[in-house]
Coordinates of C-alpha atoms in Angstrom, one line a residue:
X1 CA 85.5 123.3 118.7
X2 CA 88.3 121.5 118.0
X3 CA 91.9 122.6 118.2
X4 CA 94.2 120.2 117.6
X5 CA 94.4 117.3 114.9
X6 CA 96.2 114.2 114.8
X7 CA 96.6 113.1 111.0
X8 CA 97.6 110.2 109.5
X9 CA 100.4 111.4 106.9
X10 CA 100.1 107.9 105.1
X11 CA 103.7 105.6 104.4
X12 CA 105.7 108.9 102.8
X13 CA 104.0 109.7 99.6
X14 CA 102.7 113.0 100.0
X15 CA 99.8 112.4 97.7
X16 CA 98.7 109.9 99.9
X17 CA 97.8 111.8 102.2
X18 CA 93.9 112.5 102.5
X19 CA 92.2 115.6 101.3
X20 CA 90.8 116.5 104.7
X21 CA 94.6 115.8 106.3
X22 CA 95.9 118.3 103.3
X23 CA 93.0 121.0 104.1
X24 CA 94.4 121.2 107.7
X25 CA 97.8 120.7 107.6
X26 CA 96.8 124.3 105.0
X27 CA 94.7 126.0 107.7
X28 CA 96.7 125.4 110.5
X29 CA 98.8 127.5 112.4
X30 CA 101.2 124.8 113.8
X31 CA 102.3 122.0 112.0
X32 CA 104.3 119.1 114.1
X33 CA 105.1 116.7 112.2
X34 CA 107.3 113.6 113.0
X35 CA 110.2 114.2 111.0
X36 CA 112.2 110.6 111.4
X37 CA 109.1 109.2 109.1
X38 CA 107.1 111.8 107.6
X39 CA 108.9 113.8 104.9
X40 CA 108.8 117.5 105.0
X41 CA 107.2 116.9 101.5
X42 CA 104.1 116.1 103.3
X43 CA 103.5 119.1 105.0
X44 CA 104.7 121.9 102.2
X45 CA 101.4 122.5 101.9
X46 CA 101.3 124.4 104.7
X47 CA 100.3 128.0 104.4
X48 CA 103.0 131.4 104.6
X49 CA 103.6 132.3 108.1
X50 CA 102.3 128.9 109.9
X51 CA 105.0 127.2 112.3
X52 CA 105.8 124.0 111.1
X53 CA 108.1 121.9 112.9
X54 CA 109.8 118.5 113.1
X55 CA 109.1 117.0 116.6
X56 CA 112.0 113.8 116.0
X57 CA 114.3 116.1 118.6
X58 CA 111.5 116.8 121.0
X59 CA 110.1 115.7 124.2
X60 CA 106.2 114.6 124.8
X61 CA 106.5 117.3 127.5
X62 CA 107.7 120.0 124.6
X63 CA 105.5 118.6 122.4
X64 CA 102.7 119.5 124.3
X65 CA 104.0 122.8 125.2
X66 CA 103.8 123.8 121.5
X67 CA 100.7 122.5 121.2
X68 CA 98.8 124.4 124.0
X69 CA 101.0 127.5 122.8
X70 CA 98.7 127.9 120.0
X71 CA 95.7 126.4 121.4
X72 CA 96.1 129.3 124.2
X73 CA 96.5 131.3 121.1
X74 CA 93.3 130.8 119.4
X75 CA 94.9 129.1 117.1
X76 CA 94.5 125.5 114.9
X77 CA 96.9 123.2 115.8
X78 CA 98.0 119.3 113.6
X79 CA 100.0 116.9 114.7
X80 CA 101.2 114.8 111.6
X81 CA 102.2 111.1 112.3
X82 CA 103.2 108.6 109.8
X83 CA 101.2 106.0 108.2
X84 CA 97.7 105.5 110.4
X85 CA 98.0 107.2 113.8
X86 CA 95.5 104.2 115.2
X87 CA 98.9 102.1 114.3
X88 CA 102.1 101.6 117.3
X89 CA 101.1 105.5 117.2
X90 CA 102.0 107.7 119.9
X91 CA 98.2 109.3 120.3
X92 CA 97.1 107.9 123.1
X93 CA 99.5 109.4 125.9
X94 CA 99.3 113.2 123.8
X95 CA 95.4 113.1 123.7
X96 CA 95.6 112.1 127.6
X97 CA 97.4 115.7 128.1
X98 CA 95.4 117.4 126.1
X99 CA 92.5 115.8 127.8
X100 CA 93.3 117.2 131.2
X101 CA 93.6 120.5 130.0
X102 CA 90.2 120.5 128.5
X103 CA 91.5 120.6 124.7
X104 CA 89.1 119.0 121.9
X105 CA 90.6 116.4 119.5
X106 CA 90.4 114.8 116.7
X107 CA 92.0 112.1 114.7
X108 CA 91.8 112.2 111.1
X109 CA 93.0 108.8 109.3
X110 CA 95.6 108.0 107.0
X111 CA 97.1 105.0 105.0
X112 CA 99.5 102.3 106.5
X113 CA 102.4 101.0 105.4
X114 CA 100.8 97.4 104.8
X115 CA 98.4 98.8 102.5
X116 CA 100.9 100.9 100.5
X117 CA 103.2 97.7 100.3
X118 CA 100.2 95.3 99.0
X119 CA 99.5 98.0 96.0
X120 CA 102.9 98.5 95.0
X121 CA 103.4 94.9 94.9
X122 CA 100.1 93.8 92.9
X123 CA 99.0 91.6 96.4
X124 CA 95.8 91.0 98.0
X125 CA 95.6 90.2 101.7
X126 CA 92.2 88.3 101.4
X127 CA 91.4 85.3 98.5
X128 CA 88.1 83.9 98.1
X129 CA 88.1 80.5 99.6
X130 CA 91.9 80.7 100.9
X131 CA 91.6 83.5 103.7
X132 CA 89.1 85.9 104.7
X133 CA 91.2 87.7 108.0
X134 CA 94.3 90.4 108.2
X135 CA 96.2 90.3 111.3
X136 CA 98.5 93.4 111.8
X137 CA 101.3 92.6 114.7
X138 CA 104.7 92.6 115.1
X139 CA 108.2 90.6 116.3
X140 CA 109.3 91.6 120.0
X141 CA 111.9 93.8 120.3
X142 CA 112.9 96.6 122.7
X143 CA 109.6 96.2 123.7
X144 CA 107.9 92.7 124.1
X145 CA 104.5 91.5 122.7
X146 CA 101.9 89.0 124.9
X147 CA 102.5 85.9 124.8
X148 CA 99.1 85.2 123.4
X149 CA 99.9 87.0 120.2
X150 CA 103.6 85.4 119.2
X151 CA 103.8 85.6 115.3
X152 CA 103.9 81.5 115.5
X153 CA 100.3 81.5 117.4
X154 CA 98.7 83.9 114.0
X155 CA 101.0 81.7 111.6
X156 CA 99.0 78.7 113.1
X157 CA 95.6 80.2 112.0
X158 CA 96.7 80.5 108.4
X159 CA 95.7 83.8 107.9
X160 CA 97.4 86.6 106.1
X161 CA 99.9 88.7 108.4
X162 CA 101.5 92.3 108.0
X163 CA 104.2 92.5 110.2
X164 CA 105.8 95.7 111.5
X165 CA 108.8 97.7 113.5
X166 CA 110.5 94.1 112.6
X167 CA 113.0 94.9 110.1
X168 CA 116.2 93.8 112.2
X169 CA 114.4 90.5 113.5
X170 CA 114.0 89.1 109.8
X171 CA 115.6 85.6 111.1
X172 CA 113.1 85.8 114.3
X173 CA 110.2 86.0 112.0
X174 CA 111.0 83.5 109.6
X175 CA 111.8 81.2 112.5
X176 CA 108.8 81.8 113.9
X177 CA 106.2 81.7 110.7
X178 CA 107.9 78.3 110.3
X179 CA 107.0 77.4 114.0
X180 CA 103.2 78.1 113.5
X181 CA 103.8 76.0 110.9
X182 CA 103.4 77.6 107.8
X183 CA 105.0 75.7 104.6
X184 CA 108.6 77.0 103.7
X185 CA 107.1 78.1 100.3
X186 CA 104.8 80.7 101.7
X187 CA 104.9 83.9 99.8
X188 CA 106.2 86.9 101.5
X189 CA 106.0 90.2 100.0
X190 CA 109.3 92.5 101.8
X191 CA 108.4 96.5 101.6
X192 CA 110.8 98.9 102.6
X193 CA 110.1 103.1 102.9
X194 CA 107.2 102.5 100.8
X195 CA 105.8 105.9 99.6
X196 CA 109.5 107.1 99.6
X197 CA 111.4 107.9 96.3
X198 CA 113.5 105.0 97.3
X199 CA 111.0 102.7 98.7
X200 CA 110.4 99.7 97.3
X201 CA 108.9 96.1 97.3
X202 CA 110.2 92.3 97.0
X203 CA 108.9 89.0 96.8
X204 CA 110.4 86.0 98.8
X205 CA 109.0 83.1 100.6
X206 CA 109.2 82.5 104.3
X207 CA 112.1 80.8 104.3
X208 CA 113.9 83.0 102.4
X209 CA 112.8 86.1 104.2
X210 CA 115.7 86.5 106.2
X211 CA 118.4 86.0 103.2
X212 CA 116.5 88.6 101.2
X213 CA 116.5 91.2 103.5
X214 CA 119.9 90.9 104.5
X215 CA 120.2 90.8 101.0
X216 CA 119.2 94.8 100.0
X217 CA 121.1 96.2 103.3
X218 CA 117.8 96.7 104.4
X219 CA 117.9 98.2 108.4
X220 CA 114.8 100.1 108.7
X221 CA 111.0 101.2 108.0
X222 CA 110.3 97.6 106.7
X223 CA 107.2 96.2 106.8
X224 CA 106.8 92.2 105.9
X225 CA 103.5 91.1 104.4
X226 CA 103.0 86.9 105.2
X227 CA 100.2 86.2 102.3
X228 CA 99.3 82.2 102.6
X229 CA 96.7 82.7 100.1
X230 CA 98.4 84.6 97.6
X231 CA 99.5 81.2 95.2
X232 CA 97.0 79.3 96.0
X233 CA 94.1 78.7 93.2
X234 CA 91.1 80.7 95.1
X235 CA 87.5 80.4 94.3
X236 CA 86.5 83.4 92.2
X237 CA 84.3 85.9 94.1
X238 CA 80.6 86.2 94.5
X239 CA 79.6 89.8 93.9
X240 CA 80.3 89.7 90.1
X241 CA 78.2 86.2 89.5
X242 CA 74.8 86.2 87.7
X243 CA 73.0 84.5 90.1
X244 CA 74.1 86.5 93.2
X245 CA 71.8 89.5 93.9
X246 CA 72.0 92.1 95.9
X247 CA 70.7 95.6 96.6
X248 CA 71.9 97.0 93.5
X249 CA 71.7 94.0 90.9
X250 CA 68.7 91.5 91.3
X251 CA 66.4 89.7 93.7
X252 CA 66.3 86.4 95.7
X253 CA 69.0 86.8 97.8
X254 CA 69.0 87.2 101.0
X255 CA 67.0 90.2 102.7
X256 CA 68.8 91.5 105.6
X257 CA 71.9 89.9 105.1
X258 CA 75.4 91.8 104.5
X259 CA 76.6 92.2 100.9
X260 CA 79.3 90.2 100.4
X261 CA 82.7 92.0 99.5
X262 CA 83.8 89.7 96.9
X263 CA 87.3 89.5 99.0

């Protein structure tokens, strides 16, 4: 049975949150939640007499004490982390613990940052005929990236780019989207505490990127959204065409292939 959860509390909105992330966060008996990015908002729902605490102040170590406290208890236990957990999350290391004390699991998704930003702002990563792939990443800071995945190495391949835990290198990531060689023009969509009363979203190019940003006093919980595609004239999808069939509409096409998304 499992006794602790790791949920995804989505960019800061609490109704974007999923319903199974809400039901727990109500059933549970401790709620940890990462204060510096989730806001208490998220986890009101919690019911009278649970223990719900912000873990910004704490130590893996006392993280994991509270955690087995009520696992030892019989309890039901969440662990609420901002945006995606599967995302620069700190699972991976907890799970490990709880691992070697024989505790069951689970991680329940949530929504990123990325995604929030491209719906407040009206934005698609993917346009027929312009660009099919998403490559999430970020600039080095404090702690470096490989080599093999510089932001001028994805730049080079065209495709669209959400870029994270970068809002201080602004300058580095425009100098480096230029590098790959993407044109000065490119559209950038800026997205700062999206989900947040104060969040919100603005659109720049490339090569103004860095201007903007310094522009709003920006200095945190940024994500930049690189869309190549975004003005250019795309082919209009498949899925809505007469002559394209698939499983639901139609015959002809073809049998065992997958259905196209229309993205």
């Amino acid at each position: 049975m499992t006794q602790v959860y790791f949920i995804g509390a989505g960019p800061g909105d609490p109704d974007l949150i999923t319903v199974k992330g809400r039901d727990l966060i109500a059933r549970a008996d401790l709620v940890l939640y990462a204060g510096s990015l989730v806001p208490p908002e998220a986890v009101a729902c919690a019911r009278p007499g649970a223990r719900v605490k912000d873990s910004a102040p704490l130590t893996l170590a006392e993280t994991h004490a509270l955690l087995m406290d009520t696992v030892r208890a019989g309890g039901l236990a969440v662990r609420v982390h901002t945006g995606d957990p599967s995302l620069y999350g700190a699972v991976a290391e907890q799970a490990a613990l709880l691992d070697a004390e024989g505790v069951a699991w689970e991680i329940v998704p949530g929504v990123t940052a990325a995604f929030a930003a491209a719906a407040m702002a009206g934005v698609g990563f993917t346009v027929p005929g312009a660009t099919q792939s998403l490559v999430i990443t970020r600039a080095p800071g404090r702690t470096p990236v490989p080599e093999a995945e510089a932001l001028r190495a994805f730049a080079a391949r065209g495709c669209s780019l959400a870029v994270y835990l970068s809002a201080t290198l602004a300058g580095e990531v425009r100098r480096e989207l230029l590098a790959g060689g993407l044109a000065p023009q490119t559209c950038v969509v800026a997205g700062h505490r999206v989900g947040w009363p104060d969040g919100a979203v603005l659109r720049t190019t490339v090569d103004g990127l860095a201007e903007a940003v310094a522009g709003q006093g920006w200095g945190g919980q940024v994500v930049f959204l690189v869309l190549p595609g975004q003005d250019r004239a795309g082919t209009p999808s498949r899925l809505y065409a007469p002559d394209f069939a698939h499983g639901r509409r139609g015959h002809g096409g073809p049998p065992d292939g997958p259905p196209d998304q229309g993205a």
